[in-house]
Each structure stands twice: as C-alpha cells, then as structure tokens.
Coordinates of C-alpha atoms in Angstrom, one line a residue:
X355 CA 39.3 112.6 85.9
X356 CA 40.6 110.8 82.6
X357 CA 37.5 110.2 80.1
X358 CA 37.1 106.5 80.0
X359 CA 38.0 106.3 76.0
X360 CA 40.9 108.1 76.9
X361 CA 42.6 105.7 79.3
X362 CA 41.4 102.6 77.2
X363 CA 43.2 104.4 74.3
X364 CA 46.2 105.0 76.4
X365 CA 46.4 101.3 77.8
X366 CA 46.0 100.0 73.7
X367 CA 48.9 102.3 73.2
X368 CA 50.9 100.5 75.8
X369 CA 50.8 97.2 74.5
X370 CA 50.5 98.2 71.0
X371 CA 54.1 97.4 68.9
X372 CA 56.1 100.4 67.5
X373 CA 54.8 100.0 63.9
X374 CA 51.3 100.2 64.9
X375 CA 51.2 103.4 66.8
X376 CA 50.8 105.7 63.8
X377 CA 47.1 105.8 63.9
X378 CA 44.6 108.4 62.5
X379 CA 44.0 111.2 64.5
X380 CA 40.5 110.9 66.0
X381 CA 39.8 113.9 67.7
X382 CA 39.0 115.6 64.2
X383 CA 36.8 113.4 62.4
X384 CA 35.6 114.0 58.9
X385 CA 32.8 112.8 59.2
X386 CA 30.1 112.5 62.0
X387 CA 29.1 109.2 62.0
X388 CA 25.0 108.5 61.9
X389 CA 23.8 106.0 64.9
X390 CA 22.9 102.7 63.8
X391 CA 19.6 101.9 62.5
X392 CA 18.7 99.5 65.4
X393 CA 14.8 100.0 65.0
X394 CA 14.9 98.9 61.2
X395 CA 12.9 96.0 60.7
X396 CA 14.6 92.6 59.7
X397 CA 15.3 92.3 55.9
X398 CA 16.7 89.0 55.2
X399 CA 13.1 87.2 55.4
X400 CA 12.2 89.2 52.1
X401 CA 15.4 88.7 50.6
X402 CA 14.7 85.3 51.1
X403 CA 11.1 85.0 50.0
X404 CA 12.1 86.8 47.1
X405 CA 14.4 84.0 46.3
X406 CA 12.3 81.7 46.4
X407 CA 9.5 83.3 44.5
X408 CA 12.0 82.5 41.6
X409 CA 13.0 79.5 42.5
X410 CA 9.7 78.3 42.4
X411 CA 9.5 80.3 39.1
X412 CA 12.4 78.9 37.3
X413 CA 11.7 75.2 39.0
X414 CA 8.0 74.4 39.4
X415 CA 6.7 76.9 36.4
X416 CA 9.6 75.8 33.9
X417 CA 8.6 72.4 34.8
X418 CA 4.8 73.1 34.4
X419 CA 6.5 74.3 30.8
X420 CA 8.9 72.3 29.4
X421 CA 9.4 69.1 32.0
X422 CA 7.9 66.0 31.3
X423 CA 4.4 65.9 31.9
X424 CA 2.2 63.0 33.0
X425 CA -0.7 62.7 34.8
X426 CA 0.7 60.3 37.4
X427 CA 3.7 61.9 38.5
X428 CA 2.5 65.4 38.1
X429 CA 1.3 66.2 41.6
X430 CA 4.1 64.3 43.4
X431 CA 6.5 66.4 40.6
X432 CA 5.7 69.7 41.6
X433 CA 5.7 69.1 45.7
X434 CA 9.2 67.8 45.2
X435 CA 10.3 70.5 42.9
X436 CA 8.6 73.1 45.0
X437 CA 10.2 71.2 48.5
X438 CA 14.0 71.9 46.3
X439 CA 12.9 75.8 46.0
X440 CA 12.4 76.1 49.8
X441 CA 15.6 74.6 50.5
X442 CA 17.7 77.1 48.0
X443 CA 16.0 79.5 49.6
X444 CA 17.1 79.1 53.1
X445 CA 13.4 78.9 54.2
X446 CA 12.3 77.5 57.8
X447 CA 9.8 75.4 56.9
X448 CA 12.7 73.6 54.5
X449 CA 11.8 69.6 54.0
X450 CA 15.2 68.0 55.1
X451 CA 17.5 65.9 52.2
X452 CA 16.2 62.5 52.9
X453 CA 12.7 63.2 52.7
X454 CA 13.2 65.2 49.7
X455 CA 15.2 62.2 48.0
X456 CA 12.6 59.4 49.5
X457 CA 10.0 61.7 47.1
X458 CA 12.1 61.9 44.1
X459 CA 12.9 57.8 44.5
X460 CA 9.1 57.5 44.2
X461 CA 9.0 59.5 41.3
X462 CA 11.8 57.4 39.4
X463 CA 9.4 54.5 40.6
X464 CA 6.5 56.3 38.5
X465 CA 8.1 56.3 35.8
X466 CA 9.8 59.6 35.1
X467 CA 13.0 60.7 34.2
X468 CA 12.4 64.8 33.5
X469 CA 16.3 66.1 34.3
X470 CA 14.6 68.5 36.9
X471 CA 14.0 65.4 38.7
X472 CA 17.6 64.3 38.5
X473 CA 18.8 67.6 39.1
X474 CA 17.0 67.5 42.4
X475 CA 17.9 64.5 43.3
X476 CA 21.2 64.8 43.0
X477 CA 21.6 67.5 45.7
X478 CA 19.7 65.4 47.6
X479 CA 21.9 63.0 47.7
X480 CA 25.4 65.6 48.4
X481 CA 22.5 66.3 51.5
X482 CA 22.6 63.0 52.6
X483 CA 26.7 62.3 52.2
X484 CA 26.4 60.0 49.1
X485 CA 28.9 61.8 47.2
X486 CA 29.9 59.5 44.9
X487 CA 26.8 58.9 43.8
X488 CA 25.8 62.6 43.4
X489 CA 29.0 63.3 41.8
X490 CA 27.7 60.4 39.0
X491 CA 24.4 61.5 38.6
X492 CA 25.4 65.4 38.3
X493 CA 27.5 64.3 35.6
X494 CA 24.3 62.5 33.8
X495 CA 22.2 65.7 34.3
X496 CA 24.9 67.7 33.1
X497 CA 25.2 65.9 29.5
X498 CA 21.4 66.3 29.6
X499 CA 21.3 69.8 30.0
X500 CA 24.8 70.8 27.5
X501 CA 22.4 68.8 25.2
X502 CA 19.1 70.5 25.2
X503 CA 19.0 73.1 27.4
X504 CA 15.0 74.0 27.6
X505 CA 15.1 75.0 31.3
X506 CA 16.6 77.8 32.9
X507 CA 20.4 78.4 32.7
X508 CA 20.1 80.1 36.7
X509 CA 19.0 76.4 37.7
X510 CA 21.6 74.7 35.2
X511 CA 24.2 76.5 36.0
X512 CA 24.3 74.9 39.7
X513 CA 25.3 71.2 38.4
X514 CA 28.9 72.4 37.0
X515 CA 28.9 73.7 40.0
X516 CA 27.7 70.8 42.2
X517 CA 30.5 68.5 40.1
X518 CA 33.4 71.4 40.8
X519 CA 32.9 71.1 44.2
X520 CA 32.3 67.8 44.9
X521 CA 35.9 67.0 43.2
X522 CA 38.0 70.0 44.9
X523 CA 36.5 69.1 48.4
X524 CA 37.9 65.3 47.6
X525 CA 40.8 65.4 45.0
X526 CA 41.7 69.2 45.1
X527 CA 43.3 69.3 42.0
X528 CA 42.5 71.3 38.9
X529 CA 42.6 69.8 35.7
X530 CA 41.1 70.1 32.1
X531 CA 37.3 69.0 33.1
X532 CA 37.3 71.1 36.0
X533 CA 38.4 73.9 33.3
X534 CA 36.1 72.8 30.9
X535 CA 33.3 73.4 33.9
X536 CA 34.5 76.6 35.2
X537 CA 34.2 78.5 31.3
X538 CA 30.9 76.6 31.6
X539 CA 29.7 78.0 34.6
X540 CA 30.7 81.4 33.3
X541 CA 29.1 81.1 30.5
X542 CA 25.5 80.0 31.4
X543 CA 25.7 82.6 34.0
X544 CA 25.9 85.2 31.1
X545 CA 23.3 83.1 29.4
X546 CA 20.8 83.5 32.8
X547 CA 21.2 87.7 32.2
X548 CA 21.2 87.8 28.7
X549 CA 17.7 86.1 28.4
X550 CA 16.3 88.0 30.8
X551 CA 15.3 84.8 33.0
X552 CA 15.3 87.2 35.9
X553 CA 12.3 90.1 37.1
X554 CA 13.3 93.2 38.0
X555 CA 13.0 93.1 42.2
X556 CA 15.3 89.7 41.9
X557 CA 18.6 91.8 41.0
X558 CA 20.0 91.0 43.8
X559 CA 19.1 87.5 43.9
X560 CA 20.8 86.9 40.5
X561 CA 23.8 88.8 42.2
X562 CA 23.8 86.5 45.1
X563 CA 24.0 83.7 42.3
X564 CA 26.4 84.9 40.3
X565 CA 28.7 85.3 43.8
X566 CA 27.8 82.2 44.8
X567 CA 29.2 80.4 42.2
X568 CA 32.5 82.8 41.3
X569 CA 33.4 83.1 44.7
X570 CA 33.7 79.8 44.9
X571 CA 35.6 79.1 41.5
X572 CA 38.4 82.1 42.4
X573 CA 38.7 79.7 45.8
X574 CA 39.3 76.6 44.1
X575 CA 42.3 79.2 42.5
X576 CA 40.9 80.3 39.1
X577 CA 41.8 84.1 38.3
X578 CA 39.6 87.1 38.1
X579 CA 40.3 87.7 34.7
X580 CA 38.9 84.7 33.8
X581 CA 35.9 84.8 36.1
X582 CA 34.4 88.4 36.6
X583 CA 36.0 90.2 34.2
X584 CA 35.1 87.3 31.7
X585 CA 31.5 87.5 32.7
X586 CA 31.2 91.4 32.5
X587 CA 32.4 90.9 28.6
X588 CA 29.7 88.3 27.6
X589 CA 27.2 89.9 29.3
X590 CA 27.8 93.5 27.0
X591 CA 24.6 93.2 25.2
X592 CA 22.3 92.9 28.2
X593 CA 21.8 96.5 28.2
X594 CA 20.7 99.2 30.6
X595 CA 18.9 97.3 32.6
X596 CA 21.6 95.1 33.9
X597 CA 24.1 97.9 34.2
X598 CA 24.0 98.0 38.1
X599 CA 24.8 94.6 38.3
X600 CA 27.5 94.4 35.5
X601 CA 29.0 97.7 37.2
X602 CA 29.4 95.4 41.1
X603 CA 30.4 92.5 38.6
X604 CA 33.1 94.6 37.0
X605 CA 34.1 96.2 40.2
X606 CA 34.9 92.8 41.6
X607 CA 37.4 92.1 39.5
X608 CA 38.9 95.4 39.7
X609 CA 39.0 94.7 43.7
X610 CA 40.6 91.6 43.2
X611 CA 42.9 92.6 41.0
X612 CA 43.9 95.5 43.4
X613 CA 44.5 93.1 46.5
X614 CA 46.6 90.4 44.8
X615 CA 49.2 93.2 43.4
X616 CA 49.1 95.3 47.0
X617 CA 48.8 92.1 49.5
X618 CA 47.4 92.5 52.7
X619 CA 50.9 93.1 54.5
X620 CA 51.9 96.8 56.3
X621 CA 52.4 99.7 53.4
X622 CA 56.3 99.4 53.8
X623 CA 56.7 95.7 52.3
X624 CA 54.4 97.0 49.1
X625 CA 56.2 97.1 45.7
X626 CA 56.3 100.2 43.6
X627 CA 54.6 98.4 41.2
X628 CA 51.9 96.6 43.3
X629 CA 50.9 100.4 44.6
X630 CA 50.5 101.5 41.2
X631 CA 48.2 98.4 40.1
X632 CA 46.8 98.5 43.3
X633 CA 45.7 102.2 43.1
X634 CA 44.3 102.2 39.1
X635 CA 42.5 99.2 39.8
X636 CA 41.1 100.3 43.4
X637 CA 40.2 104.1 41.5
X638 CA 38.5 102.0 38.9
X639 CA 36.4 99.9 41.3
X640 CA 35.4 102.9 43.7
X641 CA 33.9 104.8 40.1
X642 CA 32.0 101.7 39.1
X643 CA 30.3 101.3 42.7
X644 CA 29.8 104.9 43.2
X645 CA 27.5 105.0 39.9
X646 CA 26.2 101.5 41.4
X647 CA 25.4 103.0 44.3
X648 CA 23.7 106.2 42.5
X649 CA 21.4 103.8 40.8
X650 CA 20.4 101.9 44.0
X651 CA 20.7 103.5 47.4
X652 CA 18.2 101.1 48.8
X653 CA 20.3 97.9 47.8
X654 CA 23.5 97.7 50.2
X655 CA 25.6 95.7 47.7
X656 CA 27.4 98.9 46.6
X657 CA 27.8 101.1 49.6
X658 CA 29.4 97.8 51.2
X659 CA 32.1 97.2 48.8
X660 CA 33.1 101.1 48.8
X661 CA 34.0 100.5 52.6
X662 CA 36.9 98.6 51.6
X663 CA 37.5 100.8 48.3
X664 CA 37.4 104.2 50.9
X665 CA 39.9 102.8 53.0
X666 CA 42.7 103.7 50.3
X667 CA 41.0 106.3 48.8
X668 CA 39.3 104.7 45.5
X669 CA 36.1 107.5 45.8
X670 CA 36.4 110.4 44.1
X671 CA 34.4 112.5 46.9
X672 CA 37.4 111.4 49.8
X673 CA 34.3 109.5 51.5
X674 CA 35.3 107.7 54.7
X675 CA 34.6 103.9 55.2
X676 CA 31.9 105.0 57.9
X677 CA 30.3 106.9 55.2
X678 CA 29.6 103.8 53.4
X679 CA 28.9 102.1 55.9
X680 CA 26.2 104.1 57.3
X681 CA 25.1 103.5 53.6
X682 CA 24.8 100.0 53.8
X683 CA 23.4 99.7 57.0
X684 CA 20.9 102.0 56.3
X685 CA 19.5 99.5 53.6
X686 CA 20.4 96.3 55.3
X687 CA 20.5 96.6 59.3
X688 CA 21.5 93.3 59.8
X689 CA 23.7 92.1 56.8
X690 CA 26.9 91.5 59.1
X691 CA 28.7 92.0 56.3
X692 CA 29.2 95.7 56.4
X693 CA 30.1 95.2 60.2
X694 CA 33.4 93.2 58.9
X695 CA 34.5 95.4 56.4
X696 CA 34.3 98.5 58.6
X697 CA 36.2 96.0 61.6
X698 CA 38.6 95.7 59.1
X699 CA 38.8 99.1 57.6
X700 CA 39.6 100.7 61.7
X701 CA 43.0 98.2 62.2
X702 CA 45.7 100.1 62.8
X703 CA 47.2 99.3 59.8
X704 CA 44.7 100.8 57.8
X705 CA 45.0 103.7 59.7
X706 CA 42.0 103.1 62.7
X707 CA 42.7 102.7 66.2
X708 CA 42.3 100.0 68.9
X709 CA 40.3 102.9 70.8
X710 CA 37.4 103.5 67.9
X711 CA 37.6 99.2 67.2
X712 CA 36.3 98.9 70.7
X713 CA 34.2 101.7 70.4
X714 CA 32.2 100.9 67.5
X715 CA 32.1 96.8 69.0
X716 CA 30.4 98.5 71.9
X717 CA 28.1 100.3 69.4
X718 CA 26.9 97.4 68.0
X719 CA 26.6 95.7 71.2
X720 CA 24.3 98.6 72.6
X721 CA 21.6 98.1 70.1
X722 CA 20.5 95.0 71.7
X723 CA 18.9 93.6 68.1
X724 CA 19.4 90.1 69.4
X725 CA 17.6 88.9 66.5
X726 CA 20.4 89.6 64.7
X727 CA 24.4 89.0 64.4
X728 CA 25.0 92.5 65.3
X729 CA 25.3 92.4 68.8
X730 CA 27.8 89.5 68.6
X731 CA 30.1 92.0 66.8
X732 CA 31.1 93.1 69.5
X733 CA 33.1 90.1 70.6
X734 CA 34.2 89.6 67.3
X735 CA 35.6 93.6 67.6
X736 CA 37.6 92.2 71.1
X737 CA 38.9 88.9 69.3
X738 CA 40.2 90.9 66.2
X739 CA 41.6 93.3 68.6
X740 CA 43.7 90.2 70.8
X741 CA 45.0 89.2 67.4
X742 CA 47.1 92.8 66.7
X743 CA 48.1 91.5 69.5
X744 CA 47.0 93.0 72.7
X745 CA 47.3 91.0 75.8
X746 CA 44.3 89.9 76.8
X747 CA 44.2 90.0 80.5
X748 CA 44.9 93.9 79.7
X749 CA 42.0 94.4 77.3
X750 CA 39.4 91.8 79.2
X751 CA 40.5 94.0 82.5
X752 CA 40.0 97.4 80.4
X753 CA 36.9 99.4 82.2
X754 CA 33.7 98.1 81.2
X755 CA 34.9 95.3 78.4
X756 CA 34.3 92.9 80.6
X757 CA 30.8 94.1 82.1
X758 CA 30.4 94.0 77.7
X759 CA 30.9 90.7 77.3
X760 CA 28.8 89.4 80.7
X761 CA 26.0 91.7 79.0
X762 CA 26.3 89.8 75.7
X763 CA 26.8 86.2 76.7
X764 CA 24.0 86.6 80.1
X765 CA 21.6 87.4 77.2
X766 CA 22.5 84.6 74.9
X767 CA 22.2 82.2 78.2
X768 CA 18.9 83.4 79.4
X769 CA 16.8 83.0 76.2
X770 CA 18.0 79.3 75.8
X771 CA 19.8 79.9 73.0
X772 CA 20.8 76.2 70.9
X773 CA 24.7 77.2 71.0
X774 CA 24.3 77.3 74.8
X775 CA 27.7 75.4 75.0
X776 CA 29.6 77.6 72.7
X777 CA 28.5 81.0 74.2
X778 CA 29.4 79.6 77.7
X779 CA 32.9 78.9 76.3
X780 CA 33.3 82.2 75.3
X781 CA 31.7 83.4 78.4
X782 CA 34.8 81.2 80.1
X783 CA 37.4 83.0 78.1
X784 CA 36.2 86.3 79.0
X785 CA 35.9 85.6 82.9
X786 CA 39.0 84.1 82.8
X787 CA 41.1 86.9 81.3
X788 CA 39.3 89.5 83.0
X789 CA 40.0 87.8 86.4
X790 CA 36.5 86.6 87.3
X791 CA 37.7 83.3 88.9
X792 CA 34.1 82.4 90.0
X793 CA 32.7 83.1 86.8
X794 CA 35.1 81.2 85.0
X795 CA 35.6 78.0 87.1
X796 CA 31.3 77.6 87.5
X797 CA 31.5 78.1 83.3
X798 CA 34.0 75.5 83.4
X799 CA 32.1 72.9 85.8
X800 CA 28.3 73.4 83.5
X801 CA 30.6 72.3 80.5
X802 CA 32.3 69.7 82.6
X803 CA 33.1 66.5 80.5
X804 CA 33.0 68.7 77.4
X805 CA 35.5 71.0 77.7
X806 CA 38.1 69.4 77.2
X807 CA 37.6 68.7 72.9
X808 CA 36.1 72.2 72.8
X809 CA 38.7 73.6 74.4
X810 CA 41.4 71.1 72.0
X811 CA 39.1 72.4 68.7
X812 CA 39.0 75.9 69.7
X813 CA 41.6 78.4 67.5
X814 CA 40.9 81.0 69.5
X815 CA 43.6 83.5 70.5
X816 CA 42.0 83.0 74.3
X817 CA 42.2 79.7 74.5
X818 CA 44.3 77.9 77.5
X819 CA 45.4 74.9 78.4
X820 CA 43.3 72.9 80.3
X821 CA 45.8 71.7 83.1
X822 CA 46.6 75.8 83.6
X823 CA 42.5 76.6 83.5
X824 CA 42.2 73.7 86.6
X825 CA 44.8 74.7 88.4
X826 CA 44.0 78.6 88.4
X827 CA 40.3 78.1 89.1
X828 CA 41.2 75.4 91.8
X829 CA 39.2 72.8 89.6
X830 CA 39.2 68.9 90.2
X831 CA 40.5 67.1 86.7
X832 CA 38.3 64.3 87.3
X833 CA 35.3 67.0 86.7
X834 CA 36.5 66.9 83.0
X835 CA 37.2 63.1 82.6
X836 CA 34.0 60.9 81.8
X837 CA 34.0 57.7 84.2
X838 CA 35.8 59.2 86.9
X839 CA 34.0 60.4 90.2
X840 CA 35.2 63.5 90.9
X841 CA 36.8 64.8 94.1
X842 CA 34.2 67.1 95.0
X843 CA 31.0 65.0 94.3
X844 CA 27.7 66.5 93.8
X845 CA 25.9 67.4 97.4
X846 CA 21.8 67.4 98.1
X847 CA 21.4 70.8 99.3
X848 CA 18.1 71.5 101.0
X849 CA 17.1 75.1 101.0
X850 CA 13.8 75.9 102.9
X851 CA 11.4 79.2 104.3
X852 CA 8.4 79.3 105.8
X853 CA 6.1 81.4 104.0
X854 CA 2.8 79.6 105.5
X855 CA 0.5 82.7 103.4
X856 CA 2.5 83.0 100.8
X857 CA 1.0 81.1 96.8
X858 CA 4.0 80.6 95.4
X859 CA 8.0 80.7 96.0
X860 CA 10.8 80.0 94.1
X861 CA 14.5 79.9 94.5
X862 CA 17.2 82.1 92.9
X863 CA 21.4 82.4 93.1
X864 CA 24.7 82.2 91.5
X865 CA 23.6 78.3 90.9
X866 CA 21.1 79.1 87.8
X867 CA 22.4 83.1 87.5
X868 CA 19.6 84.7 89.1
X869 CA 16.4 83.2 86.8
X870 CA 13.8 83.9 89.2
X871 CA 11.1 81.4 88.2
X872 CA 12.9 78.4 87.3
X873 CA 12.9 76.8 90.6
X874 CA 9.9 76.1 92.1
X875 CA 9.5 75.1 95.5
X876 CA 7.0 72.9 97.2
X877 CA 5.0 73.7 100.4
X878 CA 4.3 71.2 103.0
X879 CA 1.6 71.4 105.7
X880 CA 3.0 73.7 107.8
X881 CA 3.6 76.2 105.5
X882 CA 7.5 75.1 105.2
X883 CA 8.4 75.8 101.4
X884 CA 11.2 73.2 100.5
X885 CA 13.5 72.7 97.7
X886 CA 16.9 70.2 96.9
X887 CA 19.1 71.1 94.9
X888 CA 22.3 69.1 93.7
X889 CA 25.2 71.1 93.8
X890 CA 29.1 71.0 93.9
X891 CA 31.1 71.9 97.4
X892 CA 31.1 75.6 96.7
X893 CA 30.0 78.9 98.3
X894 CA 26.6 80.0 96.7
X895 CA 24.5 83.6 97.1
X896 CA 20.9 83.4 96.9
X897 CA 17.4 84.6 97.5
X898 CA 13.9 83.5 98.2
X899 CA 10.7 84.6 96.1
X900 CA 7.8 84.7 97.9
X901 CA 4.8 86.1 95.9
X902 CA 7.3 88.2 93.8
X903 CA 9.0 89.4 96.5
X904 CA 12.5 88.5 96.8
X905 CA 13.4 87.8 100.6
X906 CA 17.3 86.7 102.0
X907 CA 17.3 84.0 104.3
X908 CA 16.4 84.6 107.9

C-alpha cells in the first residue's frame, strides 16, 4: 500500500509542467517543524486595546491639554473624540460614521472649532461617502495643523494621508501636492518617534502606523528610497530605544529594493544584475531582522518578514522559512500573515512542493481554531495550488481534499456564520470538482436567484459557467431567474411518526444537513407527530428524533 502523501505527491507530479518538477527534496528535512500553537489564546483583542489606549491618549488627553476648552462643549468633546479612538481601533462596540458626525455637527452648533473636532469629522464624513466634502475639510485641518502643530504628529499625520487617498482613489494621478504630502507624511512620522509620543508596550502600534501609511504611499507608486529608507535617516537620533523598530523599518526597504531588481518571475528570466542587487539587499534585510528578532522574540513582526528573507537564503544561520515561521506563530497564533508568507515560500518555484502546500493547508485546517483565519488557510493552500496550475477535478478528487473542504465549509454552515452565501459558493466549487453532484446542485438551488452575479463577480480559478453548472447537475434555469416559476416548483411534503409517549421529536436529512433540533414537530391527539416541509422534486434521506433517539422511518 502507497502512503497517502505519496500518491497525492505523485498525482501533483502528473499534472505539474516540466519547469516545476525540480522541487526540494522532502524526505530529508532540515528542520523538524514544531506543531502549531492551536491552544494559544487569541492576541489581536490586546493588540487592539492597546491601540486604543493611545488613541485615546493622543485624542481625548491631548485634547484635555491643548484643544479648546469650554465648559459647554467639553463633555460632548471628549465622547466624540473618545467614539473616533474606538473606531481606529477596530473595537466592537465602534459608534458607526453617521452617529459620530451627527455628534461633531452638534458640537460645530456649540460653538467650537478645536481642529480635533474637524479632524474627526472629516473621517466621518469619507465614512458616510461625502468625499468631496471630506477631501475640503481635510485640506482646512491640514493648513491648521502645518500651522501650529500642538497635538500629536501620530494623529496629524493621518490627514495627508486622508487627502492622498481620497485623490488617487478618484483622479489617480501623482502630481506636485500629492508630492508635497507624501515628504509630509514622512516627515511627521519621524516627528511622532523622535518625540517620543509613544510608551514603550505601543511599539508595535506605532509600527502598524508607520505601515499603514507607507504601504500605502509605495502603492500609489512612490519608491522605497524615498519612503522607508527616507524615514530610517530622520529618525537617526531616536536612539536605542527605537532601534527594533528602525531595524524592521530599514529592513523594508532593503526587501523592496530586493524584489523590484529580482521580480517575481522563475530564476532563469533573472538578470545578472538583478541577482546581485537582489542578494546584497536580501543579506542586508535578513541581518537587520535577525537582530530585530533578537531584541523581541515575543513580537512576530520580525520572524515574519525573515520567512520571505529565508526563502533565498538572506539569514546567516541557513534557517528555513518554517523556522521563522514557527517563530511567528509562536507569538501571534492567529496573525494570517505568517500563514501567506510560508504558502508562498513552499511554491514550487521557490523550491516547495504541491505535496507539503497541501500538507501544511491540512495542518492548519486540523487545528479547528475557528475563531480564527487559520482554518480557512486551508482553502486558500488548494486555490493557490489550482493556480500553478493543477487541474482541479484532479486535486478536488485527490484522497481526503475533498472530505477537507466538507469539514471546513459544514463548520462555517452550522454556526450561522454571516457569509453564509459566500462559504456555500465555495462549498459549490468544491462539490463540483470533486464530483459530488448532489452536493453541488442542492448548493446551487439554497443560493438560487443569487448565483448567478456571484458566480459573474467571482475570479476564482473554480468558477464555471452557469449554463455548464445547470446542465451537469440537471438544474432548471428558471431556479436562477427572479420572476420565473421554475419547472420543478416547490412541493408540501408531509413527514409524520407516531411516537404517542414520546416529549419531543424533531426532523433531520439531507434537506437542512443533518441539524437535529431545527425542526420541530407537532403532536396531535393521537400521538401522530407531524411536520411539512416545502421542498423541491428531489430524492431526500432522513431521520426521526424521538427523545434523542434517532429512529428511520417504519
């Protein structure tokens, strides 16, 4: 008997193309991988909280200290500048934009103009889709700020921001104000280190900051040098204590400068010149996180980056990218982060396998920490995998992918999850390519008049036509048209038991997947329990339970 990793390896190397099969070999690893930390307790809350702990600090107590006090609008002040904090701080008890901007409107009523106010108010109104209005008041605040700036540059730094981004999502274009606004941005980001605006447990929040805004700015087509590397140099007298931030800020730009010399293409199309920027740069970056990462084992930031830095050997210690990643993990279970760079880092092309993608998918699958992403990654893993490309009626039809993907998707189905729809769809593509006809086509009915525009919006690689899906799963069209009475009309299906001793019964089946208490039935006088149900011409399993007991029909 084959193992079962063997012949999935064997079928990937079936439908893999020439250039892909020289993979790593496997059956020697370097290093032994450490299960993942599935009973570590969710991190992002305190992440979170911490944020806003200095939000509130560098909002409400910089407003109790420099804003514009009064007696009448004091109160009403600080609820509206604490309800902003909450919202930057992805907290679930966050006010929503128009109740936030109905407060600050009152405010303005009351008489005050403090620019914190403004500020505020202005995001509340890119919350409500007033752009053009919050583009015009963001570039009031902005002239306020440039000329006194008494409050703190990690708040100010957001409305060159704000402005950036409200023009390149509209007009696109760079030109000299958005220039003007992107050395600004850099600048009062050095200005929020240098002062010290920051305590010592929010390091990573005023990473998260500085990303937040740079990332976006090297989007909108700005280069590194002028970002990262820009904001390493003004930051040089910030001292030791800064120096495991300005080591993942300087790092950065070395990454960046790395991948734009090397591209992301296969090793052969590489210039001789874009290895050798690629490989200084990449050695540079892997010193400056490993020292990062020295400082701060219990922050992930570094061990996550040096996944991607390991893949083409930027350590010094010849570290694999699951080395790091065990790293990160270990100090953030849940950030899915780590999960994507370690996806990417075991493509063939970098040298991985098809065999240990699907692996590691299944990894993450198996620690059932629905709370989190993580289990997801699994179906991420398979998607990534169709894309090399594999067929995907081969890798849905793979032993025990499939039985995967029902695990996953049953789960998300069960608890009521909101995206309901958009798991079933998946659930559809999986059924489908694995050859679950029944699966598929009942998928297909529950999304009924939907499917069609989910199915037209979808990119997946999985997606099929909707004609081709009817036709296979023997599907009327007129159950995907809205207005039109379908073929097979709904049916009022009466199932009944007698159970004359019996307290309570319910109904199960293939009809609502086996939930064993959601269908009550009623018992009459003669101890007859009854149910109807309406449901679609079909064949249907199902089962009775009577006190807990499950019973089949007699």
């Amino acid at each position: 008997m084959i193992p079962l990793t063997i012949q999935i390896l064997f079928l990937f190397l079936a439908v893999m193309p020439p250039v892909r099969q020289l993979m790593r070999d496997a059956a020697v690893p370097a290093y032994d991988p450490l299960p993942l930390p599935a009973d570590q307790p969710s991190r992002t809350q305190l992440f979170n909280d911490t944020m806003l702990a200095r939000n509130r600090r560098t909002l409400v107590d910089a407003y109790l200290k420099v804003g514009q006090r009064d007696p009448k609008w004091d109160g009403p002040m600080i609820a509206f500048l604490d309800g902003i904090a909450l919202t930057m701080s992805h907290q679930k008890n966050e006010p929503d934009s128009q109740t936030l901007l109905d407060q600050a409107d009152q405010l303005l009523a009351l008489g005050c103009t403090d620019p914190m106010l403004l500020y505020g108010r202005a995001f509340c109104l890119i919350g409500v889709r007033r752009s053009a209005e919050a583009k015009t008041a963001l570039r009031s605040v902005l002239v306020t700020f440039e000329a006194k700036p008494v409050y703190p540059y990690s708040q100010m730094v957001w409305v060159p921001m704000g402005i950036a981004k409200l023009h390149f999502n509209h007009e696109g274009t760079r030109n000299a104000e958005m220039d003007r606004l992107c050395d600004l941005t850099v600048q009062w980001l050095a200005e929020s280190i240098l002062q010290g605006e920051s305590l010592p447990e929010e390091e990573r929040v005023v990473l998260y900051l500085v990303f937040s805004n740079l990332n976006e700015w090297e989007g909108w087509g700005y280069p590194p040098s002028r970002l990262w590397l820009e904001l390493y140099r003004k930051t040089e007298g910030a001292g030791e204590a800064c120096r495991w931030m300005r080591n993942i800020i300087l790092s950065d730009y070395h990454e960046a400068t790395a991948w734009n010399a090397r591209g992301t293409d296969y090793a052969d199309k590489v210039s001789e010149e874009g290895w050798k920027i690629f490989g200084e740069n990449n050695r540079k970056a892997g010193k400056l996180l490993m020292e990062a990462h020295a400082m701060h084992p219990e922050y992930p930031d570094a061990a996550r980056r040096l996944i991607e830095v390991s893949m083409a050997g930027g350590t010094s210690d010849g570290k694999p990218p699951r080395y790091w990643f065990d790293q990160a993990v270990k100090a953030d279970f849940e950030d899915i982060r780590p999960y994507e760079r370690l996806g990417n880092a075991l493509l063939p092309r970098w040298g991985g396998s098809l065999a240990e993608m699907l692996a590691f998918g299944r990894e993450c699958l198996d620690t059932e920490r629905y709370d989190t992403q993580v289990p997801a990654f699994y179906w991420s893993i398979l998607l990534q995998i169709v894309a090399e490309p594999v067929d995907p009626a081969k890798l849905f039809r793979a032993p025990g992918v499939y039985d995967g993907c029902k695990k996953l998707f049953e789960h998300h189905l069960d608890t009521g999850d909101a995206k309901a729809d958009k798991w079933k769809l998946q659930y559809l593509y999986a059924a489908y390519w694995a050859g679950d006809k029944e699966m598929a086509a009942k998928l297909a009915r529950e999304l009924g008049i939907k499917l069609p525009k989910m199915l037209k919006d979808s990119s997946s690689l999985l997606a099929v036509p909707l004609e081709r899906l009817a036709k296979e799963l023997e599907l009327d069209m007129a159950t995907f048209v809205p207005g039109v009475a379908p073929a097979n009309p709904l049916v009022k299906t009466r199932f009944e038991i007698s159970a004359p001793e019996a307290t309570n019964v319910y109904l199960t089946g293939t009809f609502n997947r086996w939930k064993e208490q959601t269908i009550p039935m009623v018992k009459n006088s003669q101890g007859m329990w009854r149910v109807t149900l309406n449901l679609q011409p079909y064949f249907y399993a199902y089962q009775f339970i009577v006190d807990g007991q499950k019973r089949m029909d007699p």
